[in-house]
Amino acid sequence: MVHPAGVPPGGVPIFNVEPVRPHWFYMKENRVWMPFSHIDSEALEHEFSKPTTKEDRIVPTDGGRYDVNVDERVRRAVYWEEDVSVVRRCTWFFKGDGGVKLVPYKEEMAATLEAEFYSAVRQNQWPRKIVISDSEYILLHNTNVMVHFQTCGPTDWSGEDSGWRPKVVRRGVADIEEDIEDGEGHQIDHLVFVIHGIGPIADLRFRNIIECIDDLRMVTLSMLNEHHQELAKGRTIGRIEYLPVQWHDKLHNDSNGVDERLHSISLKSISKLRDFTNSTLLDILFYTSPTYCQTIVDTVGSEMTNLLALFRKRNPSFKGQISVCGHSLGSSIMFDILYHQQDPNATKSAKQSPPAQQHNSTQMSEDSTDSAALELSEDEEESGQELPEVLSQLGLQDYTALFESEKIDLNTLSLCSESDVKEMGLPMGPRKKLMGYLRQHAALQKHKKEKEKRAKARAESKLNSAEMVLTQSTSSLQSLGTVESVEVLYHQGYAGTGQPYVKYPKLAFKPFALFALGSPIGMFMTVRGVDQVGPDFKLPTCQKVFNIFHPFDPVAYRLEPLVDSTFVKDPIMIKHHKGRKRMHLELRDNLSRFGATLKASLIESVKNTWESINEFARAHAYSDGVVSSTQQQIDPPSTPTSIASDTEDETDTLLRIGQLNSGDRIDYVLQERPLESLNEYLFALSSHVCYWLSEDTALFILRAIYKDGITT
């Protein structure tokens, strides 16, 4: 170490100075300099120290998501398009304004300052003035006190606007060394593709999905380090990699022309609000359009395919599983794509029926007949039987006159209930026989309709239009010229009525899980006409679905009631990352428990009092062995069959509900913060974008992946 004045107490000058340790920085789009992690900076310095070669020296940084060209001093994104960032090998800094701790000098200027600093220490000449220009200089008072003065305006020596005030100069990164991240490990255990929702921005700070995923990745690494022992379980674990899947730009690019057409029909008033609507909210309508829905799903599918190929090329040793994560509309897009995948291991006999057909099909156990009888009934129906023939076939020809007097034919009889037939005077035996025939007749009609529907679906699947039917008709108008109209045909698809004919892409992988954040999947299925998908419904190639939402998220909907309409349990509350409930929730539960206990105590007290009154009445009410009507025993008030529990029922997680999540629970709710509980509506919008910085969400994903998704 060097004494502040350059001379120790003994008076002998110290001429040896420890070399400054360089640290590498890069400039963000907002012209803020950010330090590389310690791991990345050491890798860059190691490559820089090697002899220069003819080929460019490329160093992967930020977990392999960026490449740095050491010779050109530039940083380029690997998996997405982004402006090139300037890179700098930094040794000398000055303190910036507005919370910026250190701003690096240019490398040439830093070399000059280092040489002057060495000279001042060796010659013990303090203070030393380093003149930069006529109006700017740096004064080195000693090894610790150094100031940058500027007398008439900013210069460009540092690459930044240094302002008018004197700046404190620092040698090395000692001031911020503790704030610099250690870096990401090379071992990747799991890959997660993240599909964004509507619009180009993903949070309230107007950041894109790339920046928001950086937050999610940072929080996930923090939770991984904090809960490493719990997640590792004695094995060596690495990290989870998140890669963004972007589809908005492809939908709104110049080649599509949709933005230009929207601009031509938009009103000129409140232009900023209309531009915001055109670029964000209309994405929901685009997804319901067959033309643009096809563009969206094709983009998502191709992006994941390309990203996976590039990822495997850069990480040839990766053997982990892959999951998908969708936010808002992105989760619905991913859900539809996953449902239309085909499992090559599934046989034709094991194929599940569409949820809409599951919903429309009724219980026919009481109406069941053997196949021979059903085929016979079909032949009879095709022959056009009348009611007298049916009665004769059933041995009820004696009652033909009765039905004729009421002017009832076979079609009218099918609308009658058993009580209607009973009022006509038909005995029980013939009545039961006739009603059994009517039930069989109704089952036959439904069977024929289903056969026709399946035959129609098979015919439509053979169309060369890849399930997109657009019938174009042209008509000539005398005054308007030629106008082309388009008729869009919809079908009763797997996702319900109203789902347009779309050819969904086939993915090159089987996802381990779908993590839906703030998801409207339930809403989309409901408006398509799906009331219940049934317990046997599942995604062909994805066995796990986690529906994660904030309780105040206005876009989020539940999924469990669609699987089983009789399921009334609340969603599972996600545990706080500290291992407890938030204080205000504990207080609310304690108050609920106190109220339930007080209510139960009062009811029990009233019950005991009532029993005492009854005992007293029975002891004095007998007269000649008969109890008077006014003195009969009165039953005490009944105790409620159930009382609200004080805490979340731990057995909820053990309930089995359908196959969508391999039988496990599907809906999971985050705990709101104390401030959010004050006004639900005030925090409704922010709750929809809270997932990127939510420690609870990140830890939930980690636990879900490392519990079942990582091979030990």
XYZ file of C-alpha atoms in Angstrom:
712
model
C 0.000 0.000 0.000
C 1.062 3.605 -0.608
C 0.979 6.204 2.156
C -1.502 9.048 1.415
C 1.360 11.525 1.069
C 3.604 9.083 -0.753
C 6.041 8.984 2.224
C 5.699 6.722 5.304
C 6.195 8.075 8.870
C 9.917 7.180 8.735
C 10.449 9.656 5.876
C 11.738 7.138 3.278
C 9.858 7.473 -0.034
C 7.999 4.464 -1.363
C 8.526 4.029 -5.071
C 6.694 0.721 -5.643
C 2.970 1.055 -6.372
C 0.594 -1.832 -6.837
C -0.627 -1.920 -10.444
C -4.228 -0.907 -10.880
C -6.523 -3.823 -11.581
C -8.531 -3.159 -14.758
C -12.239 -3.890 -14.928
C -14.255 -4.073 -18.144
C -17.398 -1.979 -18.687
C -19.995 -1.622 -21.443
C -22.314 1.258 -22.285
C -26.078 0.701 -22.226
C -28.514 2.364 -24.593
C -29.143 5.180 -22.107
C -25.399 5.972 -22.154
C -24.866 4.574 -18.679
C -21.708 2.561 -18.117
C -22.294 -0.852 -16.557
C -19.570 -3.139 -15.199
C -19.243 -6.684 -16.414
C -19.472 -9.338 -13.726
C -16.250 -10.439 -12.064
C -16.255 -13.712 -14.023
C -16.758 -11.949 -17.367
C -14.231 -9.200 -16.624
C -11.553 -11.733 -15.725
C -12.291 -13.693 -18.903
C -12.002 -10.521 -21.002
C -8.768 -9.489 -19.298
C -7.329 -12.973 -19.777
C -8.114 -12.855 -23.504
C -6.774 -9.297 -23.735
C -3.448 -10.345 -22.227
C -2.887 -12.940 -24.942
C -0.821 -12.037 -28.012
C -2.823 -10.408 -30.776
C -3.865 -12.788 -33.562
C -5.204 -12.192 -37.024
C -8.629 -13.486 -36.055
C -10.928 -11.480 -33.821
C -10.838 -12.481 -30.204
C -14.423 -13.260 -29.156
C -15.384 -13.828 -25.506
C -18.932 -14.944 -24.539
C -20.315 -12.951 -21.606
C -23.531 -12.655 -19.593
C -24.029 -16.401 -19.490
C -23.379 -16.734 -23.221
C -26.116 -14.330 -24.298
C -23.609 -11.747 -25.584
C -20.299 -11.925 -27.450
C -17.559 -9.338 -26.890
C -14.995 -8.611 -29.554
C -11.932 -7.732 -27.499
C -10.092 -6.094 -30.389
C -12.994 -3.986 -31.655
C -14.283 -3.244 -28.128
C -17.900 -4.025 -29.007
C -20.567 -6.219 -27.434
C -23.222 -7.969 -29.549
C -26.367 -9.876 -28.580
C -26.529 -13.515 -29.645
C -30.191 -14.561 -29.413
C -31.978 -11.325 -30.366
C -31.464 -8.118 -32.300
C -29.980 -5.271 -30.302
C -27.772 -2.266 -30.940
C -24.056 -2.899 -30.560
C -22.660 -1.718 -27.216
C -19.304 -0.014 -26.743
C -16.868 -1.868 -24.450
C -14.032 -0.306 -22.515
C -11.129 -1.620 -20.439
C -11.303 0.734 -17.462
C -8.788 1.754 -14.789
C -9.566 5.403 -13.966
C -12.982 6.896 -13.205
C -14.746 9.995 -11.974
C -17.923 10.081 -9.930
C -20.956 10.967 -11.997
C -24.199 12.747 -11.207
C -27.699 11.398 -10.719
C -26.728 8.311 -8.756
C -24.024 7.175 -11.200
C -21.202 5.969 -8.985
C -18.330 5.722 -11.467
C -17.863 6.859 -15.054
C -14.764 5.482 -16.803
C -12.258 7.627 -18.685
C -11.247 6.641 -22.163
C -8.414 4.133 -22.246
C -5.907 6.662 -23.653
C -6.765 9.197 -20.973
C -6.629 6.517 -18.281
C -3.137 5.523 -19.451
C -2.009 9.160 -19.151
C -3.417 9.458 -15.646
C -1.751 6.214 -14.594
C 1.638 7.379 -15.900
C 1.327 10.733 -14.106
C 0.251 8.962 -10.933
C 3.324 6.688 -11.053
C 5.566 9.665 -11.651
C 4.073 11.584 -8.734
C 4.512 8.639 -6.380
C 8.105 7.894 -7.437
C 9.190 11.543 -7.302
C 7.049 12.308 -4.276
C 5.768 15.452 -5.974
C 2.381 16.413 -4.525
C 0.158 17.966 -5.594
C 0.522 17.305 -9.292
C -1.506 19.138 -11.899
C -2.361 17.365 -15.140
C -3.501 19.866 -17.751
C -5.979 18.480 -20.235
C -6.881 21.720 -22.026
C -6.962 25.446 -21.413
C -10.142 25.069 -19.369
C -9.732 21.642 -17.838
C -7.250 19.924 -15.572
C -6.950 17.172 -12.964
C -5.262 17.858 -9.637
C -3.670 14.940 -7.753
C -3.352 16.071 -4.139
C -2.160 12.631 -2.967
C -2.893 8.985 -3.695
C -6.395 9.277 -2.253
C -7.549 12.814 -3.047
C -7.808 13.558 -6.778
C -10.175 16.063 -8.411
C -11.172 16.855 -11.992
C -11.747 20.614 -12.537
C -13.501 22.234 -15.459
C -13.759 25.993 -15.796
C -15.726 26.784 -18.952
C -17.686 23.782 -20.153
C -17.857 20.040 -20.722
C -15.289 18.137 -22.721
C -15.207 14.698 -24.220
C -12.145 13.230 -22.506
C -14.253 10.678 -20.644
C -16.800 10.138 -23.344
C -19.398 11.675 -21.034
C -20.673 15.126 -20.159
C -18.606 15.838 -17.067
C -20.609 18.950 -16.192
C -19.427 22.131 -14.470
C -18.834 20.930 -10.941
C -15.490 19.426 -9.858
C -15.499 15.650 -10.091
C -13.923 13.256 -7.642
C -11.433 11.005 -9.424
C -10.925 7.371 -8.493
C -8.251 4.851 -9.419
C -9.741 1.354 -9.747
C -13.196 0.019 -8.814
C -12.726 -0.294 -5.060
C -15.749 1.953 -4.433
C -18.186 -0.348 -6.267
C -16.430 -3.708 -6.063
C -18.987 -5.132 -3.642
C -21.862 -4.087 -5.904
C -20.490 -5.889 -8.951
C -22.134 -9.268 -9.536
C -20.059 -12.418 -9.347
C -21.428 -13.738 -12.628
C -23.328 -16.722 -13.972
C -22.030 -20.268 -14.006
C -21.449 -22.208 -17.196
C -23.628 -25.209 -16.243
C -27.206 -24.777 -17.492
C -29.695 -27.214 -15.985
C -32.895 -26.004 -17.631
C -33.896 -23.800 -20.568
C -37.062 -21.673 -20.403
C -38.546 -19.870 -23.408
C -40.520 -16.770 -22.360
C -43.326 -15.537 -24.647
C -44.399 -11.945 -24.064
C -47.937 -10.549 -24.062
C -49.485 -7.646 -25.952
C -47.453 -4.714 -27.156
C -43.721 -4.050 -27.373
C -43.382 -3.121 -23.684
C -43.632 -5.549 -20.792
C -43.798 -3.405 -17.653
C -44.785 0.021 -16.369
C -41.286 1.398 -16.947
C -41.769 0.968 -20.706
C -39.085 -1.706 -20.982
C -39.142 -4.506 -23.519
C -39.298 -8.204 -22.752
C -35.500 -8.565 -22.937
C -34.922 -6.130 -20.081
C -37.740 -7.613 -18.003
C -36.325 -11.119 -18.411
C -32.983 -9.752 -17.206
C -34.773 -8.881 -13.958
C -36.368 -12.331 -13.757
C -32.978 -13.931 -14.398
C -31.323 -11.778 -11.729
C -34.012 -12.595 -9.142
C -33.830 -16.290 -10.030
C -30.045 -16.337 -9.501
C -30.519 -14.606 -6.154
C -33.121 -17.170 -5.057
C -30.943 -20.000 -6.356
C -28.038 -18.852 -4.191
C -30.252 -18.216 -1.166
C -32.020 -21.599 -1.354
C -29.151 -23.570 -2.857
C -29.122 -26.283 -0.204
C -32.865 -26.883 -0.477
C -32.810 -27.066 -4.277
C -29.558 -28.989 -4.712
C -30.399 -31.850 -2.317
C -26.810 -33.040 -2.333
C -26.279 -32.795 -6.089
C -24.349 -30.332 -8.224
C -26.654 -27.785 -9.821
C -26.021 -24.894 -12.179
C -28.616 -22.369 -13.239
C -31.731 -21.780 -15.355
C -31.477 -19.915 -18.646
C -34.357 -17.715 -19.843
C -34.597 -16.735 -23.517
C -37.233 -14.294 -24.846
C -39.509 -15.237 -27.736
C -40.645 -12.077 -29.539
C -43.570 -12.019 -31.968
C -44.858 -8.432 -31.792
C -42.270 -6.973 -34.173
C -42.999 -9.587 -36.834
C -46.725 -8.751 -36.641
C -46.166 -4.984 -36.845
C -43.260 -4.802 -39.278
C -43.292 -2.969 -42.605
C -43.708 -6.114 -44.706
C -47.013 -6.871 -42.988
C -48.422 -3.399 -43.540
C -50.949 -3.633 -40.711
C -49.620 -0.559 -38.896
C -49.865 1.564 -42.024
C -53.444 0.461 -42.646
C -54.403 1.097 -39.027
C -52.860 4.555 -39.203
C -54.885 5.397 -42.318
C -58.192 4.569 -40.608
C -57.378 5.984 -37.165
C -58.819 9.304 -36.107
C -56.430 12.224 -35.750
C -57.550 13.125 -32.220
C -55.724 11.803 -29.119
C -53.061 10.459 -31.456
C -50.736 9.155 -28.727
C -53.501 7.133 -27.099
C -54.603 5.749 -30.462
C -51.019 4.784 -31.321
C -50.770 3.004 -27.982
C -54.026 1.149 -28.658
C -52.964 0.161 -32.172
C -49.637 -1.252 -30.978
C -50.869 -3.012 -27.826
C -54.554 -3.675 -27.188
C -55.314 -4.596 -30.800
C -52.962 -7.567 -30.474
C -55.828 -9.333 -28.694
C -58.094 -8.831 -31.716
C -55.277 -9.876 -34.053
C -55.055 -13.198 -32.226
C -58.740 -13.869 -32.909
C -58.246 -13.150 -36.617
C -57.317 -16.236 -38.694
C -54.870 -14.275 -40.836
C -52.916 -12.622 -38.041
C -53.323 -15.546 -35.656
C -51.485 -17.642 -38.220
C -48.710 -15.034 -38.329
C -48.431 -14.987 -34.527
C -48.248 -18.749 -33.987
C -45.864 -19.201 -36.930
C -43.574 -16.529 -35.497
C -43.596 -18.037 -32.028
C -42.930 -21.520 -33.378
C -40.122 -20.483 -35.715
C -38.504 -18.264 -33.059
C -38.360 -21.133 -30.562
C -36.991 -23.486 -33.201
C -34.250 -21.044 -34.212
C -33.380 -20.148 -30.616
C -33.157 -23.806 -29.631
C -30.870 -24.628 -32.575
C -28.578 -21.696 -31.746
C -28.609 -22.544 -28.046
C -27.644 -26.173 -28.670
C -24.880 -25.061 -31.018
C -23.394 -22.794 -28.353
C -24.044 -25.270 -25.529
C -23.340 -28.728 -26.988
C -23.097 -30.295 -23.539
C -26.627 -29.248 -22.527
C -28.674 -32.283 -21.503
C -31.398 -30.602 -19.474
C -35.100 -30.210 -20.113
C -36.964 -27.284 -21.699
C -39.980 -25.382 -20.409
C -42.081 -22.524 -21.737
C -43.309 -19.485 -19.849
C -45.993 -17.138 -21.140
C -47.031 -13.762 -19.800
C -50.573 -12.495 -20.405
C -51.586 -13.192 -24.027
C -48.317 -15.075 -24.539
C -49.543 -17.855 -22.238
C -52.716 -18.294 -24.318
C -50.670 -18.431 -27.513
C -48.413 -21.069 -26.022
C -51.338 -23.059 -24.612
C -53.003 -23.277 -28.042
C -49.741 -24.298 -29.691
C -49.097 -26.995 -27.098
C -52.601 -28.392 -27.367
C -52.220 -28.869 -31.106
C -49.000 -30.852 -30.796
C -49.034 -34.559 -31.604
C -47.492 -37.096 -29.280
C -45.761 -39.696 -31.502
C -46.015 -42.255 -28.709
C -49.789 -42.013 -28.501
C -51.883 -44.504 -30.484
C -54.999 -43.611 -32.372
C -57.174 -45.498 -29.924
C -55.774 -43.469 -27.062
C -56.462 -40.084 -28.582
C -58.585 -37.910 -26.360
C -61.766 -36.260 -27.550
C -61.852 -32.487 -27.902
C -62.950 -30.626 -24.794
C -65.941 -29.148 -26.597
C -67.126 -32.654 -27.477
C -66.493 -33.749 -23.906
C -68.683 -30.911 -22.776
C -71.482 -31.603 -25.250
C -71.550 -35.339 -24.620
C -74.001 -36.382 -21.859
C -74.184 -39.336 -19.507
C -75.854 -42.180 -21.372
C -75.508 -45.007 -18.894
C -79.273 -45.256 -18.326
C -79.944 -45.047 -22.051
C -77.250 -47.473 -23.150
C -78.108 -50.261 -25.523
C -76.025 -52.862 -27.219
C -74.520 -52.134 -30.609
C -76.848 -54.481 -32.437
C -79.918 -52.735 -31.059
C -78.445 -49.369 -31.985
C -77.771 -50.481 -35.542
C -81.336 -51.840 -35.741
C -82.716 -48.541 -34.535
C -80.744 -46.724 -37.223
C -82.288 -48.960 -39.876
C -85.738 -48.330 -38.455
C -85.176 -44.573 -38.445
C -83.988 -44.594 -42.008
C -87.168 -46.459 -43.070
C -89.299 -43.515 -41.768
C -91.468 -45.268 -39.147
C -94.693 -43.732 -37.919
C -96.126 -43.890 -34.379
C -98.569 -46.788 -35.052
C -95.713 -48.907 -36.359
C -93.622 -48.108 -33.276
C -96.501 -48.995 -30.940
C -97.061 -52.237 -32.839
C -93.363 -53.065 -32.577
C -93.457 -52.493 -28.804
C -96.683 -54.529 -28.390
C -98.695 -51.437 -27.488
C -100.996 -51.353 -30.528
C -104.054 -51.301 -28.229
C -103.176 -47.720 -27.283
C -102.992 -46.418 -30.857
C -106.465 -44.897 -30.661
C -105.535 -43.083 -27.450
C -102.617 -41.297 -29.120
C -104.655 -40.560 -32.250
C -107.366 -38.936 -30.152
C -104.749 -36.639 -28.670
C -103.339 -36.017 -32.173
C -99.828 -37.136 -31.135
C -97.346 -38.363 -33.715
C -93.816 -39.702 -33.197
C -92.157 -36.271 -33.233
C -94.654 -34.863 -30.736
C -94.247 -37.888 -28.498
C -90.479 -37.305 -28.340
C -91.216 -33.939 -26.707
C -93.444 -35.440 -23.995
C -92.214 -36.282 -20.509
C -93.229 -39.331 -18.512
C -95.684 -37.230 -16.499
C -97.386 -36.126 -19.731
C -97.837 -39.727 -20.814
C -99.117 -40.638 -17.361
C -101.824 -37.941 -17.573
C -103.067 -39.575 -20.788
C -103.957 -42.659 -18.746
C -101.220 -44.995 -19.937
C -100.451 -47.720 -17.300
C -97.002 -47.962 -15.729
C -95.799 -51.007 -17.694
C -96.544 -49.651 -21.185
C -95.469 -46.218 -20.038
C -92.010 -47.438 -18.981
C -91.607 -49.407 -22.195
C -92.539 -46.390 -24.304
C -90.249 -44.011 -22.399
C -87.358 -46.457 -22.796
C -87.889 -46.350 -26.537
C -87.918 -42.534 -26.495
C -84.629 -42.428 -24.628
C -83.131 -44.822 -27.155
C -84.512 -42.659 -29.948
C -82.888 -39.528 -28.456
C -79.573 -41.346 -28.081
C -79.800 -42.395 -31.712
C -80.313 -38.830 -32.862
C -77.276 -37.641 -30.910
C -75.227 -40.539 -32.241
C -76.131 -39.628 -35.821
C -75.243 -35.976 -35.281
C -71.861 -36.914 -33.841
C -71.202 -39.214 -36.807
C -72.050 -36.414 -39.210
C -69.823 -34.010 -37.288
C -66.889 -36.453 -37.369
C -67.407 -37.083 -41.072
C -67.453 -33.351 -41.725
C -64.274 -32.874 -39.703
C -62.521 -35.638 -41.650
C -63.553 -34.037 -44.917
C -62.321 -30.645 -43.814
C -58.972 -32.064 -42.725
C -58.317 -33.162 -46.304
C -58.457 -29.626 -47.617
C -55.206 -28.378 -49.107
C -55.676 -25.007 -47.423
C -54.067 -26.278 -44.191
C -57.347 -25.891 -42.283
C -57.721 -22.245 -43.269
C -60.889 -21.781 -45.312
C -61.289 -18.404 -46.970
C -64.028 -18.251 -49.580
C -63.481 -15.210 -51.714
C -66.293 -13.861 -53.830
C -66.113 -10.929 -56.231
C -69.075 -8.827 -57.248
C -69.155 -5.858 -59.622
C -70.707 -2.663 -58.383
C -71.684 -0.101 -60.979
C -70.458 2.947 -59.123
C -67.765 1.512 -56.819
C -65.945 -0.785 -59.181
C -64.718 -4.220 -58.056
C -64.918 -5.044 -54.333
C -63.437 -8.208 -52.891
C -65.193 -9.686 -49.852
C -63.824 -12.433 -47.626
C -65.954 -14.946 -45.736
C -64.150 -16.542 -42.790
C -65.391 -19.941 -41.687
C -64.922 -21.026 -38.084
C -65.172 -24.481 -36.635
C -65.927 -26.241 -33.382
C -62.258 -26.762 -32.652
C -60.300 -28.262 -29.812
C -60.289 -24.894 -28.080
C -64.031 -24.323 -28.543
C -66.412 -22.545 -30.890
C -65.011 -19.510 -32.650
C -61.425 -20.720 -32.861
C -60.280 -19.889 -36.405
C -58.788 -22.503 -38.682
C -55.053 -22.225 -38.050
C -52.195 -24.548 -38.874
C -50.203 -24.709 -35.649
C -46.442 -25.263 -35.838
C -44.879 -28.454 -34.557
C -42.251 -27.905 -31.877
C -38.896 -29.652 -31.902
C -39.070 -30.458 -28.186
C -41.444 -31.704 -25.498
C -41.780 -29.057 -22.781
C -41.408 -30.075 -19.185
C -43.945 -27.468 -18.040
C -45.929 -24.406 -19.063
C -45.647 -21.538 -16.572
C -48.547 -19.142 -17.239
C -48.066 -15.719 -15.590
C -51.145 -13.499 -15.351
C -52.847 -15.738 -17.890
C -56.216 -15.247 -19.687
C -56.296 -18.878 -20.896
C -59.497 -19.570 -18.955
C -61.205 -16.513 -20.432
C -60.302 -17.426 -24.010
C -61.610 -20.969 -23.587
C -64.824 -19.732 -21.981
C -65.667 -17.226 -24.728
C -65.025 -19.991 -27.267
C -67.857 -21.960 -25.679
C -65.939 -24.356 -23.433
C -67.702 -24.732 -20.090
C -65.705 -27.738 -18.913
C -62.817 -29.670 -20.452
C -63.152 -32.662 -18.154
C -60.685 -34.438 -15.892
C -59.124 -36.407 -18.759
C -58.087 -33.279 -20.669
C -54.329 -32.696 -20.958
C -51.724 -31.317 -23.317
C -50.303 -34.021 -25.610
C -46.588 -33.277 -25.109
C -46.562 -31.148 -21.931
C -47.532 -32.845 -18.696
C -47.404 -29.886 -16.304
C -49.244 -26.562 -16.330
C -48.800 -23.970 -13.567
C -51.245 -21.055 -13.629
C -49.549 -18.343 -11.512
C -51.276 -15.037 -10.837
C -51.431 -12.067 -8.502
C -54.781 -11.805 -6.660
C -55.382 -8.304 -8.081
C -54.292 -9.067 -11.665
C -57.242 -7.993 -13.870
C -56.107 -10.160 -16.804
C -55.633 -13.432 -14.886
C -58.259 -16.193 -14.785
C -58.416 -19.583 -13.083
C -58.214 -22.948 -14.856
C -59.266 -25.489 -12.229
C -63.041 -24.754 -12.525
C -62.753 -25.516 -16.248
C -61.252 -28.896 -15.464
C -63.897 -29.706 -12.837
C -66.887 -27.381 -12.418
C -67.599 -28.857 -8.975
C -64.146 -27.952 -7.661
C -64.628 -25.109 -5.155
C -61.236 -24.942 -3.451
C -59.310 -21.680 -3.421
C -56.063 -21.542 -5.430
C -52.919 -22.627 -3.629
C -51.166 -19.683 -1.995
C -47.508 -19.539 -3.033
C -45.211 -19.449 -0.035
C -43.223 -16.329 0.686
C -39.560 -16.709 -0.230
C -38.706 -16.144 3.449
C -40.758 -19.194 4.371
C -43.750 -17.527 6.015
C -46.902 -15.612 5.253
C -46.749 -11.872 5.069
C -47.554 -10.165 8.355
C -50.842 -8.596 7.243
C -52.066 -11.969 5.965
C -51.145 -13.597 9.275
C -53.076 -10.873 11.083
C -56.084 -11.365 8.847
C -56.006 -15.124 9.409
C -55.687 -14.652 13.158
C -58.710 -12.344 13.179
C -60.669 -14.861 11.110
C -59.675 -17.642 13.492
C -60.638 -15.535 16.502
C -64.030 -14.737 14.954
C -64.684 -18.371 14.074
C -63.690 -19.519 17.568
C -65.877 -16.867 19.183
C -68.808 -17.833 16.987
C -68.379 -21.499 17.832
C -68.161 -20.715 21.569
C -71.351 -18.647 21.473
C -73.233 -21.363 19.609
C -72.020 -23.999 22.050
C -73.066 -21.807 25.016
C -76.547 -21.264 23.554
C -76.841 -24.977 22.871
C -75.977 -25.886 26.482
C -78.423 -23.288 27.819
C -81.165 -24.598 25.570
C -80.563 -28.161 26.727
C -80.826 -27.031 30.365
C -84.168 -25.351 29.643
C -85.421 -28.510 27.953
C -84.365 -30.643 30.929
C -86.201 -28.299 33.279
C -89.293 -28.330 31.070
C -89.375 -32.131 30.833
C -89.140 -32.436 34.618
C -92.265 -30.273 35.229
C -94.382 -30.653 32.110
C -95.931 -34.152 32.514
C -99.627 -34.192 33.292
C -101.316 -37.622 33.224
C -98.348 -38.919 31.272
C -98.919 -36.579 28.330
C -96.830 -33.575 27.391
C -98.863 -30.513 26.465
C -98.416 -29.136 22.987
C -96.922 -25.920 24.332
C -94.391 -27.775 26.432
C -92.978 -30.207 23.938
C -89.195 -30.434 23.690
C -87.675 -27.855 21.382
C -84.526 -28.822 19.505
C -81.519 -26.617 20.279
C -79.956 -24.560 17.492
C -77.850 -26.721 15.242
C -74.099 -26.205 15.194
C -72.700 -25.212 11.807
C -71.228 -28.168 9.963
C -68.076 -26.278 9.021
C -66.118 -23.367 10.401
C -63.563 -21.347 8.452
C -60.087 -22.706 9.007
C -57.473 -20.444 10.520
C -54.746 -21.276 8.059
C -54.462 -22.664 4.577
C -55.308 -26.347 4.466
C -52.053 -28.131 3.711
C -53.989 -31.061 2.281
C -55.085 -28.869 -0.639
C -51.784 -29.563 -2.354
C -52.518 -33.299 -2.144
C -55.856 -33.041 -3.964
C -56.010 -34.650 -7.376
C -57.701 -32.653 -10.129
C -57.613 -33.974 -13.666
C -54.645 -34.723 -15.889
C -53.775 -31.198 -17.057
C -51.034 -30.965 -14.433
C -50.478 -34.692 -13.986
C -53.207 -34.652 -11.348
C -51.644 -31.886 -9.234
C -53.197 -28.508 -8.491
C -53.067 -25.965 -11.328
C -53.914 -22.526 -9.900
C -51.372 -20.754 -7.674
C -51.823 -17.257 -6.241
C -49.138 -14.889 -5.003
C -49.367 -13.066 -1.688
C -50.187 -9.391 -2.049
C -47.953 -6.876 -0.311
C -49.238 -4.901 2.692
C -49.398 -1.669 0.691
C -51.334 -3.375 -2.092
C -54.000 -4.503 0.366
C -54.958 -0.890 1.054
C -56.524 -0.423 -2.379
C -56.944 -3.307 -4.835
C -57.894 -1.091 -7.763
C -54.940 1.231 -7.325
C -52.450 -1.628 -7.766
C -54.414 -3.623 -10.344
C -52.307 -2.494 -13.312
C -48.957 -2.927 -11.573
C -49.975 -6.402 -10.366
C -50.160 -7.582 -13.985
C -46.448 -6.875 -14.524
C -45.169 -7.757 -11.045
C -43.910 -11.220 -11.991
C -40.539 -10.146 -13.407
C -39.250 -8.913 -10.020
C -41.219 -11.302 -7.813
C -38.966 -13.422 -5.602
C -41.922 -15.693 -4.826
C -42.555 -16.364 -8.528
C -38.875 -17.052 -9.234
C -38.576 -19.418 -6.269
C -41.787 -21.225 -7.258
C -40.386 -21.864 -10.757
C -37.101 -23.053 -9.256
C -38.849 -25.469 -6.921
C -41.083 -26.804 -9.691
C -38.100 -27.401 -11.985
C -35.625 -28.787 -9.470
C -38.240 -30.992 -7.828
C -39.168 -33.030 -10.920
C -37.446 -31.445 -13.897
C -33.796 -32.151 -13.058
C -32.394 -35.651 -13.265
C -30.323 -36.482 -10.196
